[in-house]
PDB file of C-alpha atoms in Angstrom:
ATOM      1  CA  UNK A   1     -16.137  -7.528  19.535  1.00 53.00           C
ATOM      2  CA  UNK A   2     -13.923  -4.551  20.985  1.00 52.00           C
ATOM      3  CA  UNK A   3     -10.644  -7.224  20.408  1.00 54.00           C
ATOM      4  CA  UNK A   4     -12.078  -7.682  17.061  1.00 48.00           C
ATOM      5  CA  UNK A   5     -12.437  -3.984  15.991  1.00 52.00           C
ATOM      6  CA  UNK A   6      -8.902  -3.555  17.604  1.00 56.00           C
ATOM      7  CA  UNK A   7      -7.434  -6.089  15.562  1.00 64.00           C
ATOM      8  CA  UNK A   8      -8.800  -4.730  12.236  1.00 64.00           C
ATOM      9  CA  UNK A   9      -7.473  -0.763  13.057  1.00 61.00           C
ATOM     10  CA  UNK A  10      -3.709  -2.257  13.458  1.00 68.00           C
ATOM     11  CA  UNK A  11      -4.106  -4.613  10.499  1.00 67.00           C
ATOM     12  CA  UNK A  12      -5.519  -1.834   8.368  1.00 67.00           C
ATOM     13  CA  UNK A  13      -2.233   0.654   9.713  1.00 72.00           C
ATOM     14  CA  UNK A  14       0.342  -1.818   9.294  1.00 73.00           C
ATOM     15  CA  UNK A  15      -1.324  -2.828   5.456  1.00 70.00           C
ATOM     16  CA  UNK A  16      -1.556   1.001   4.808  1.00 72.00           C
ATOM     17  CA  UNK A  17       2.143   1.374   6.437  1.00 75.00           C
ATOM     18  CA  UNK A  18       3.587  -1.423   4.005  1.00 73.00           C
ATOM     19  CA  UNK A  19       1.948  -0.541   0.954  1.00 71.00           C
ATOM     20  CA  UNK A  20       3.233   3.342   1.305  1.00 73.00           C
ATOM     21  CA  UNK A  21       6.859   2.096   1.723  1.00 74.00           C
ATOM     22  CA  UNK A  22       6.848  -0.438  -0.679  1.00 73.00           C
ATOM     23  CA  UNK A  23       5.253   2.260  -3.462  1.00 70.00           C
ATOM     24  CA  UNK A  24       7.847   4.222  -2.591  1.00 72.00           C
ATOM     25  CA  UNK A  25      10.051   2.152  -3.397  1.00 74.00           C
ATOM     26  CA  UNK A  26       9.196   0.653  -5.995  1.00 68.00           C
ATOM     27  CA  UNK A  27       8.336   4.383  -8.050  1.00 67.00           C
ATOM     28  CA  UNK A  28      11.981   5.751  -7.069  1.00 70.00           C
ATOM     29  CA  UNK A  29      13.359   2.649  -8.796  1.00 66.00           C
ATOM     30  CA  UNK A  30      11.041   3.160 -12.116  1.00 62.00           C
ATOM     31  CA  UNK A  31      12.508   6.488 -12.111  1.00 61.00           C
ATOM     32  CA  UNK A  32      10.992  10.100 -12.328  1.00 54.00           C
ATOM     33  CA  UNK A  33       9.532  12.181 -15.049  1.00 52.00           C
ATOM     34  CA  UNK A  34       7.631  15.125 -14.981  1.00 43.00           C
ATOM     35  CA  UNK A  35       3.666  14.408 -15.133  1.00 43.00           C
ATOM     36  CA  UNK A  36       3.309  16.814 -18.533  1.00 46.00           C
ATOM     37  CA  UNK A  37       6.040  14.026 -19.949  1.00 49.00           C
ATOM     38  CA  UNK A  38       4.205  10.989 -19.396  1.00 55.00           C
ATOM     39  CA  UNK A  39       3.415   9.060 -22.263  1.00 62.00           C
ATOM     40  CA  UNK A  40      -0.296   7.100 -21.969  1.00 63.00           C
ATOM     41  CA  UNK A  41       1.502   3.909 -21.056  1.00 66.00           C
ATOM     42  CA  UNK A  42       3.327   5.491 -18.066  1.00 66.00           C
ATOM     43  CA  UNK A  43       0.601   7.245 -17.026  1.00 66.00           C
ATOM     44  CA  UNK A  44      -1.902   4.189 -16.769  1.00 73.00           C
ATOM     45  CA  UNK A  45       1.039   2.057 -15.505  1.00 75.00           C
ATOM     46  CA  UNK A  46       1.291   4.838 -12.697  1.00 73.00           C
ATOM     47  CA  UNK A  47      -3.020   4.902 -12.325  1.00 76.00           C
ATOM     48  CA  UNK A  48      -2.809   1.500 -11.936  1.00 78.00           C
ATOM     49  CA  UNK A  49       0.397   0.880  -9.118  1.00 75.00           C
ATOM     50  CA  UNK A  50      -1.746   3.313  -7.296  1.00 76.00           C
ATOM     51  CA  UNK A  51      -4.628   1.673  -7.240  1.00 79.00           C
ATOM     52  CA  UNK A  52      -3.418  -1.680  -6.423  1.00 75.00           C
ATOM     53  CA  UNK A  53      -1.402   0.099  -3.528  1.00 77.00           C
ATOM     54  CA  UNK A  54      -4.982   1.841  -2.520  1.00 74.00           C
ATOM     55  CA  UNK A  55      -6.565  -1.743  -2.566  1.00 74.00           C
ATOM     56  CA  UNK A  56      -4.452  -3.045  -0.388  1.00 71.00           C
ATOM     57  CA  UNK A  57      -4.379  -0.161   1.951  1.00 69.00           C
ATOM     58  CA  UNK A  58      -8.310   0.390   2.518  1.00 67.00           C
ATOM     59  CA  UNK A  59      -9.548  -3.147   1.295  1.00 67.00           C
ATOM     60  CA  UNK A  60      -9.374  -5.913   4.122  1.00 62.00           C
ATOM     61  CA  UNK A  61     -10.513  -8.708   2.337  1.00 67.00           C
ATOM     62  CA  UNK A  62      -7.914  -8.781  -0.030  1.00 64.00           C
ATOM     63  CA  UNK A  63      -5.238 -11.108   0.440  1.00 72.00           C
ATOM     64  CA  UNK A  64      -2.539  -9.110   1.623  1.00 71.00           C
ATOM     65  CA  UNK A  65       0.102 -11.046   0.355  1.00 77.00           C
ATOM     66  CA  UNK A  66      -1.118 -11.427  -2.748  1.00 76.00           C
ATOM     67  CA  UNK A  67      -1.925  -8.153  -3.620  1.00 76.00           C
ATOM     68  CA  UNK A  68       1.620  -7.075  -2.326  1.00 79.00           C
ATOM     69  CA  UNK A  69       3.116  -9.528  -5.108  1.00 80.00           C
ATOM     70  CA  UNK A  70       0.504  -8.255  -7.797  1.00 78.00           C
ATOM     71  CA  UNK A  71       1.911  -4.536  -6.643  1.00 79.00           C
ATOM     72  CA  UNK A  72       5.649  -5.366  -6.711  1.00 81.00           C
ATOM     73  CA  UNK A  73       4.853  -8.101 -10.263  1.00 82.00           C
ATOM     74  CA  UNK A  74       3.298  -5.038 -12.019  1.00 79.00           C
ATOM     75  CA  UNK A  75       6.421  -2.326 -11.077  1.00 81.00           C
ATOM     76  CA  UNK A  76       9.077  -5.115 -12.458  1.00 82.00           C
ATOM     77  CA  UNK A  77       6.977  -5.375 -15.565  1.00 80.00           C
ATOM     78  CA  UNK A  78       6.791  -1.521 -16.242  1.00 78.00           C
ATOM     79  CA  UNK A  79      10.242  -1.090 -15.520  1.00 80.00           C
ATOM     80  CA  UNK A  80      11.299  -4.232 -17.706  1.00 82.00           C
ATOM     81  CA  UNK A  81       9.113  -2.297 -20.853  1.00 79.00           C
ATOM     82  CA  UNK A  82      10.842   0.828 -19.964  1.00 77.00           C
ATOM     83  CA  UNK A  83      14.437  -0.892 -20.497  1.00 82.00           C
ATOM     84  CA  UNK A  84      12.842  -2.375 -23.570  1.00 82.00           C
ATOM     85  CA  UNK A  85      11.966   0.691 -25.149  1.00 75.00           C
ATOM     86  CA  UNK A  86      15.443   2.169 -24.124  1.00 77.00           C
ATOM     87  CA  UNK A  87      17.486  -0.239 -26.138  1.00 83.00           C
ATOM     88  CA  UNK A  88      15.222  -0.615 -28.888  1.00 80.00           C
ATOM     89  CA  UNK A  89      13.712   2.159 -31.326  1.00 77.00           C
ATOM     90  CA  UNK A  90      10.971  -0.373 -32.691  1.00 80.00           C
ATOM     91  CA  UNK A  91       9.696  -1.689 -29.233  1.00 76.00           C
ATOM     92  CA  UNK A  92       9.787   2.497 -28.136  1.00 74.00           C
ATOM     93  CA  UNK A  93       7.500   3.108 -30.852  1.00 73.00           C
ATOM     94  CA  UNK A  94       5.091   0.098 -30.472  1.00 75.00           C
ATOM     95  CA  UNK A  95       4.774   1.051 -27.082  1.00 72.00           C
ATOM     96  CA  UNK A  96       4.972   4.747 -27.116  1.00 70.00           C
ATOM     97  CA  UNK A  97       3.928   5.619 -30.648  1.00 75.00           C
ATOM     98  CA  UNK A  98       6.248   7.976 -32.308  1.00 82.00           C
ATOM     99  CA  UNK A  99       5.511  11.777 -33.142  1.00 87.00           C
ATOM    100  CA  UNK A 100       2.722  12.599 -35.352  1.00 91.00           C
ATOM    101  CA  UNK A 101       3.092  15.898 -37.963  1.00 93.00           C
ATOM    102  CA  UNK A 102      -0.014  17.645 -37.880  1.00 92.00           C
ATOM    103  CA  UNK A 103       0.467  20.944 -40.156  1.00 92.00           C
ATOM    104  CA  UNK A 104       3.352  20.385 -42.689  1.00 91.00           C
ATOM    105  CA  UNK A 105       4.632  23.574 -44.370  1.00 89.00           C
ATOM    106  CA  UNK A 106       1.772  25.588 -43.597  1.00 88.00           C
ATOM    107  CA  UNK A 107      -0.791  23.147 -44.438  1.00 90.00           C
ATOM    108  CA  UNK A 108      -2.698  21.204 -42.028  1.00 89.00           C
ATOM    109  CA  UNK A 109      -2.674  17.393 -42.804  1.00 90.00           C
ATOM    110  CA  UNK A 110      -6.517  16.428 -41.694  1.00 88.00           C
ATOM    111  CA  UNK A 111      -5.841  12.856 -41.810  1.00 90.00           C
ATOM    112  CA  UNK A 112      -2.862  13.162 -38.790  1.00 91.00           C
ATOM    113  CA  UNK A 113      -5.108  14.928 -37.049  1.00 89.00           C
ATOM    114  CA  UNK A 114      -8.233  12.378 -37.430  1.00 89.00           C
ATOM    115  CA  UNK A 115      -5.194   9.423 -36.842  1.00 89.00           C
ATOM    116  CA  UNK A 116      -5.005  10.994 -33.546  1.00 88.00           C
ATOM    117  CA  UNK A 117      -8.630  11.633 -32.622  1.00 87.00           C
ATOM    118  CA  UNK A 118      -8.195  15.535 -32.369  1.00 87.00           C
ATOM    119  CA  UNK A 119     -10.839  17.702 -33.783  1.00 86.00           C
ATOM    120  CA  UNK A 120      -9.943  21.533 -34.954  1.00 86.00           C
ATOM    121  CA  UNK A 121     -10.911  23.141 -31.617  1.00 86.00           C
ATOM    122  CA  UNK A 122      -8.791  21.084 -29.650  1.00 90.00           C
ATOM    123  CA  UNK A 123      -6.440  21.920 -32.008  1.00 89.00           C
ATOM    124  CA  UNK A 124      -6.531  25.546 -31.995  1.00 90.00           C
ATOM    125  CA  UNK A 125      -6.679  25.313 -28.136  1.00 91.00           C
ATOM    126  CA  UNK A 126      -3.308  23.927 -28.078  1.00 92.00           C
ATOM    127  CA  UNK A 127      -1.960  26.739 -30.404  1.00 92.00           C
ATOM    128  CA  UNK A 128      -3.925  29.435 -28.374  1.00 92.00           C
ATOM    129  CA  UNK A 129      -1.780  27.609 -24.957  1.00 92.00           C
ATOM    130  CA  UNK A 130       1.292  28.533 -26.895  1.00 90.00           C
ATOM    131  CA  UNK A 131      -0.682  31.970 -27.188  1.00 90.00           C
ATOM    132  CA  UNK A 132      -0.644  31.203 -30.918  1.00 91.00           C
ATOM    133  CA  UNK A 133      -3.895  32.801 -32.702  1.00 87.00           C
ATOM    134  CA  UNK A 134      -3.913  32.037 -36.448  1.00 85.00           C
ATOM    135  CA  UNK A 135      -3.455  28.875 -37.788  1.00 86.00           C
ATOM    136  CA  UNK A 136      -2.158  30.707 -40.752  1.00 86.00           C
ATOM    137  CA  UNK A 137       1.256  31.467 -38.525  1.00 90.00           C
ATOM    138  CA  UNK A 138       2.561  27.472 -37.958  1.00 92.00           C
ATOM    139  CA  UNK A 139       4.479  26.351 -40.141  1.00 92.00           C
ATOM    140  CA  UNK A 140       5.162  22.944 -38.680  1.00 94.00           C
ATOM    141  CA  UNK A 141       3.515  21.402 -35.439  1.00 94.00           C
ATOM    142  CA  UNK A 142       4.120  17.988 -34.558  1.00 94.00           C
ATOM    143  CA  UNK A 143       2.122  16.254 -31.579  1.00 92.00           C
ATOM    144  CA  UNK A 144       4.216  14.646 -29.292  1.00 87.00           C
ATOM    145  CA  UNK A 145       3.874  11.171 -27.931  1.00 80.00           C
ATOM    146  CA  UNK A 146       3.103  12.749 -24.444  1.00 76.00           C
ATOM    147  CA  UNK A 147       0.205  14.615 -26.294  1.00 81.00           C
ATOM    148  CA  UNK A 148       1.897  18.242 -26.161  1.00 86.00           C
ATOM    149  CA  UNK A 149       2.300  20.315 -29.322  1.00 92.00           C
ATOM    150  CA  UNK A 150       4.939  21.448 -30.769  1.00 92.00           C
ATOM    151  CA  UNK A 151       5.505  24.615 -32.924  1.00 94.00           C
ATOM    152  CA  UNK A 152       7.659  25.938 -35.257  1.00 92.00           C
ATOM    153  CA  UNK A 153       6.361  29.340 -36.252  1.00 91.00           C
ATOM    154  CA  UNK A 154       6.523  30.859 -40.044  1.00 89.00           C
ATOM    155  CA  UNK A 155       9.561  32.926 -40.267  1.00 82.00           C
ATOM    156  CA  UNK A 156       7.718  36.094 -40.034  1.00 80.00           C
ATOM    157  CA  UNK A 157       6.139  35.548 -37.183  1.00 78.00           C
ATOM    158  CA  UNK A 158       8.959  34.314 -34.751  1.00 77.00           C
ATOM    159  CA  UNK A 159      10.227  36.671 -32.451  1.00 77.00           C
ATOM    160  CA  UNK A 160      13.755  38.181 -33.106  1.00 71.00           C
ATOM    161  CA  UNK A 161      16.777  37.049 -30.902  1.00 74.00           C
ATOM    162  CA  UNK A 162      19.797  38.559 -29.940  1.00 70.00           C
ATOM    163  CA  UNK A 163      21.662  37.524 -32.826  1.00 74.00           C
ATOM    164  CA  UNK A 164      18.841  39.052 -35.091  1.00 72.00           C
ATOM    165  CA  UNK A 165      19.883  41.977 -34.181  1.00 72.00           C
ATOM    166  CA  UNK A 166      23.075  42.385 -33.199  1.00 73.00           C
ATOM    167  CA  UNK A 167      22.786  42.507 -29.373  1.00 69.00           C
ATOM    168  CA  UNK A 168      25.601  41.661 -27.093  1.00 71.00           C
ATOM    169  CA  UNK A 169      26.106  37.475 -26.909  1.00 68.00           C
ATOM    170  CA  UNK A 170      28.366  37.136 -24.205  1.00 75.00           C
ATOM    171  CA  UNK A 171      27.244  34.919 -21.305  1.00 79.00           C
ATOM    172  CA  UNK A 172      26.080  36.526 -18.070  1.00 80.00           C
ATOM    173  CA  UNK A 173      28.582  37.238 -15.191  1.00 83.00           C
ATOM    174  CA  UNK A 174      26.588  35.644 -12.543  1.00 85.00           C
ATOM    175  CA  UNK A 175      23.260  34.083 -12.133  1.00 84.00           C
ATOM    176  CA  UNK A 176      20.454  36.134 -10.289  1.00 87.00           C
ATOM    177  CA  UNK A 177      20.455  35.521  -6.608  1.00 90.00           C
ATOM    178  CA  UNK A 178      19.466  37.167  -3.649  1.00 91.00           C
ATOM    179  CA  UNK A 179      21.565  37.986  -0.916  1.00 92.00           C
ATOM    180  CA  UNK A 180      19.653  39.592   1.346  1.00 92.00           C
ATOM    181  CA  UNK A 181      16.420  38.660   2.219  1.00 88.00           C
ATOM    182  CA  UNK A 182      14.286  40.455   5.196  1.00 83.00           C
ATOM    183  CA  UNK A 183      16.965  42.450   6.515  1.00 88.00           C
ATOM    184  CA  UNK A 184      18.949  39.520   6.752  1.00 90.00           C
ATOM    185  CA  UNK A 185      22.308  39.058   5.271  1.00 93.00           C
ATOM    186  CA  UNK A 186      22.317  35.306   2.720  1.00 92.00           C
ATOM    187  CA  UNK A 187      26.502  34.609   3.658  1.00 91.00           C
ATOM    188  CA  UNK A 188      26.653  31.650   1.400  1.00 92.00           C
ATOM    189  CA  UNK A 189      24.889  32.988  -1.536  1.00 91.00           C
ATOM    190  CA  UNK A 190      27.724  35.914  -1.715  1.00 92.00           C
ATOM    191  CA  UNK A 191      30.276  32.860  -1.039  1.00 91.00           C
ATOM    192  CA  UNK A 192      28.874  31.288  -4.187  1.00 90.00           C
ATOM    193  CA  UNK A 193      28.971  33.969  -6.597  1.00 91.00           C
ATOM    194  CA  UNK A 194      32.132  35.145  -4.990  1.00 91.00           C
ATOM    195  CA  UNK A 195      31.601  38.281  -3.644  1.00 93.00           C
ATOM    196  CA  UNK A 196      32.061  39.870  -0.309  1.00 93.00           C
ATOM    197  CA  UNK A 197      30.322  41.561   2.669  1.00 93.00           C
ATOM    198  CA  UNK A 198      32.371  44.789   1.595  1.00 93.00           C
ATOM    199  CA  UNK A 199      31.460  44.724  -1.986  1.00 93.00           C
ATOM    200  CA  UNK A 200      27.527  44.536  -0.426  1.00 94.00           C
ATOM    201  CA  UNK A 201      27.751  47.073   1.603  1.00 93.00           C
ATOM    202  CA  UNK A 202      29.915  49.212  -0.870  1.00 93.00           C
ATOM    203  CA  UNK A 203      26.912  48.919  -3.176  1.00 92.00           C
ATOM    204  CA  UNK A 204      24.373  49.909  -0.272  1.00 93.00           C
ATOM    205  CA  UNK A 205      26.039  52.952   0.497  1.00 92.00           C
ATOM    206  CA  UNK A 206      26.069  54.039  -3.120  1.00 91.00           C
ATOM    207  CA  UNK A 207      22.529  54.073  -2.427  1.00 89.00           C
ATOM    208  CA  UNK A 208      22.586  55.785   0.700  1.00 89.00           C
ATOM    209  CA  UNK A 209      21.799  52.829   2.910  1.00 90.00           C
ATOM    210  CA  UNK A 210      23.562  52.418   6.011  1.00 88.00           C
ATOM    211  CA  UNK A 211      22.483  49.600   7.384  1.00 90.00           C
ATOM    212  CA  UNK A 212      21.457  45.518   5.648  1.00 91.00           C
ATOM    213  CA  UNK A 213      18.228  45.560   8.375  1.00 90.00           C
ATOM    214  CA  UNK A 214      16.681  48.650   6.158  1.00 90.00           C
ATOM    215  CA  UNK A 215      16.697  46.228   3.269  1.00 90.00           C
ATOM    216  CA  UNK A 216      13.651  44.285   2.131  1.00 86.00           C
ATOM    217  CA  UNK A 217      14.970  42.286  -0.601  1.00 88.00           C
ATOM    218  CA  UNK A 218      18.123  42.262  -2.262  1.00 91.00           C
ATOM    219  CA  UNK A 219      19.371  40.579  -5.523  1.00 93.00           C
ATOM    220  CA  UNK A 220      22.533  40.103  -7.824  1.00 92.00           C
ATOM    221  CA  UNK A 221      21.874  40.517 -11.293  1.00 91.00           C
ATOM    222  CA  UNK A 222      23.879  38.864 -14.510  1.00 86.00           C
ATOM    223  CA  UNK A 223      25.659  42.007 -14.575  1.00 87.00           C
ATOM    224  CA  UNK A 224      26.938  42.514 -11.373  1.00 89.00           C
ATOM    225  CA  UNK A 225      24.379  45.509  -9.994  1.00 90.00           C
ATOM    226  CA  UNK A 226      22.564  45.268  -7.154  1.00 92.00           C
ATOM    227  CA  UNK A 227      18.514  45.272  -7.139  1.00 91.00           C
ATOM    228  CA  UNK A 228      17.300  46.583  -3.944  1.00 90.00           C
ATOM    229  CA  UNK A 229      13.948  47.065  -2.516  1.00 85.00           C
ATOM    230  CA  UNK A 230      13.858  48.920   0.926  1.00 86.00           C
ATOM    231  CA  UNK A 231      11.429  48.231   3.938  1.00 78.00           C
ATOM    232  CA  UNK A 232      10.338  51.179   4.780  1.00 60.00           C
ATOM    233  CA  UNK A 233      10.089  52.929   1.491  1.00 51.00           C
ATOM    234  CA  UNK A 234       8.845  51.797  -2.161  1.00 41.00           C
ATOM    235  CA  UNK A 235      12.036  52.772  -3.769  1.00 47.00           C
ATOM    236  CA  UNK A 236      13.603  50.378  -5.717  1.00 44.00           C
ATOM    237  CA  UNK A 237      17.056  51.381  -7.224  1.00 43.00           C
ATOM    238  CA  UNK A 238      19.030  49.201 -10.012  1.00 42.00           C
ATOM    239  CA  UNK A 239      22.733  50.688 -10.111  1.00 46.00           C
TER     240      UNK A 239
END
């Protein structure tokens, strides 16, 4: 009985060691998209590699083998679709669906929205995630085939950019990053923006610190100043 039990606790390791590799595997090859990008086919393709992988982790009277092949059969045919709907428009759309156009110049269109199965509250719950309060203030929305919303706001409504009025275009000098960090000097973040220890320490001393310990947190902006926020005090300076 003991060899028994014994033998079942390796089998069930090595099926559960297999099975995790070969997933893997197998979901690096099919590629990667974010889980808010999924369209319902990938998702239930991905529900359903995960559940045969589960099966043959946890269930000992499946055929190991078999279920292995069912596994790897199911991955080839999900990744075959997905070069289908790659190279062609009308297998993407079959497959996929295609955008759907749910308010068209102002005006919702009831029968898109029945098409879909969405009611008004879901509707207006999607607009209220884009913190969007009146209908009255879309003038397009178009649900994508990943079941997010899109919106394109009545002129009046959308908020001014740069250009609107007239602020300065030109791209930022450098890209926010810290460089110090705990009292502790970040070398190869000043390599990468190109900077120096004597340019850091130039801009410390404007600020009447002496030494890089005393610093909490320290961060380049686009600009080229220095944000700084000290240890031991609650000053924060921005020269």
């Amino acid at each position: 009985m003991g060899d028994f039990i014994h033998t079942q606790f390796w089998e069930m390791i090595l099926r559960v060691l297999i099975s995790f590799f070969v997933l893997l595997i197998l979901t690096r090859i099919l590629g990667k998209k974010q889980l808010s990008q999924l369209t319902f086919f990938h998702y239930t393709t991905g529900i359903t590699l995960g559940s045969i992988a589960a099966q043959i982790a946890s269930q000992a009277q499946t055929h190991f083998l078999d279920a292995l092949i069912a596994l790897i059969w199911w991955a080839v045919l999900t990744y075959v679709m997905t070069i289908i709907t790659i190279k062609s428009k009308k297998a993407r759309v079959l497959i996929d669906d295609k955008p759907t156009i749910v308010v068209q110049n102002g005006l919702i269109l009831e029968s898109a929205l029945k098409k879909n199965r969405l009611h008004m509250d879901e509707f207006t719950m999607m607009l209220r995630e884009q913190a969007i309060f009146s209908v009255q203030d879309v003038q397009y929305a178009i649900l994508e085939t990943d079941g997010k919303l899109s919106v394109m706001q009545k002129t009046s409504e959308q908020v001014a950019t740069k250009q609107d009025v007239k602020a300065d275009l030109s791209p930022p000098t450098y890209l926010p990053t810290e460089v110090i960090s705990d009292g502790q000097l970040i070398y190869e973040n000043l390599v990468e923006l190109e900077l120096t220890e004597e340019w850091l320490m130039k801009k410390l001393k404007k600020q009447k610190i002496q030494s890089v310990e005393d610093v909490y947190f320290a961060q380049v902006q686009t600009n080229g100043s220095l944000y700084i926020s000290l240890k031991d005090k609650s000053r924060q300076s921005n020269p």
